[in-house]
XYZ file of C-alpha atoms in Angstrom:
65
model
C -14.671 -16.308 13.166
C -11.225 -14.550 13.146
C -12.084 -10.198 13.167
C -9.226 -8.448 11.257
C -8.933 -6.170 14.722
C -8.049 -9.339 16.261
C -5.459 -9.716 13.948
C -3.959 -6.106 14.007
C -3.711 -6.572 18.010
C -2.168 -9.604 17.944
C 0.436 -8.322 15.600
C 0.991 -4.876 17.558
C 1.045 -7.017 20.728
C 4.157 -8.874 18.884
C 5.960 -5.548 17.730
C 5.153 -3.958 21.383
C 7.225 -7.259 22.964
C 10.142 -7.036 20.593
C 10.692 -3.334 20.817
C 10.749 -4.028 24.716
C 13.178 -6.627 24.159
C 15.222 -4.528 22.194
C 14.895 -1.999 24.827
C 16.155 -4.504 27.565
C 18.708 -5.671 25.311
C 20.134 -2.210 24.648
C 20.329 -1.932 28.569
C 22.365 -4.949 29.313
C 24.815 -4.106 26.317
C 25.252 -0.925 28.089
C 25.938 -2.719 31.261
C 28.288 -5.314 29.444
C 26.003 -8.299 30.951
C 26.212 -9.878 27.584
C 28.781 -9.552 24.394
C 27.689 -6.605 22.481
C 27.519 -8.307 19.133
C 25.114 -10.860 20.121
C 22.910 -7.904 21.686
C 23.318 -6.284 18.161
C 22.411 -9.201 16.540
C 19.510 -9.837 18.593
C 18.343 -6.347 18.167
C 18.703 -6.486 14.098
C 16.999 -9.331 13.664
C 14.094 -8.109 15.843
C 14.433 -4.894 13.702
C 13.876 -6.844 10.985
C 11.022 -9.181 12.389
C 9.206 -5.767 13.573
C 9.691 -4.646 9.769
C 7.705 -7.884 8.485
C 5.183 -7.532 10.760
C 4.446 -3.936 10.196
C 4.328 -4.854 6.417
C 1.723 -7.998 7.157
C -0.179 -5.537 9.354
C -0.363 -2.903 6.060
C -1.813 -6.079 4.303
C -4.461 -7.177 6.706
C -5.571 -3.378 6.774
C -5.690 -3.715 2.968
C -7.684 -6.282 2.697
C -10.427 -5.040 5.016
C -10.973 -2.118 2.660
């Protein structure tokens, strides 16, 4: 059986991964290793995913109540 805490942990891990990817992308963008527009696009996409994951996390927490 899947527990709510495990779902929350999985969501949190994914959010942390996306944040780390954003940080690495920002550094690579500053070092001009990749095209700035592509880096910004990935960061914006990651931020949208983070927002959706956090919404999902709140919904899961509401289910636990």
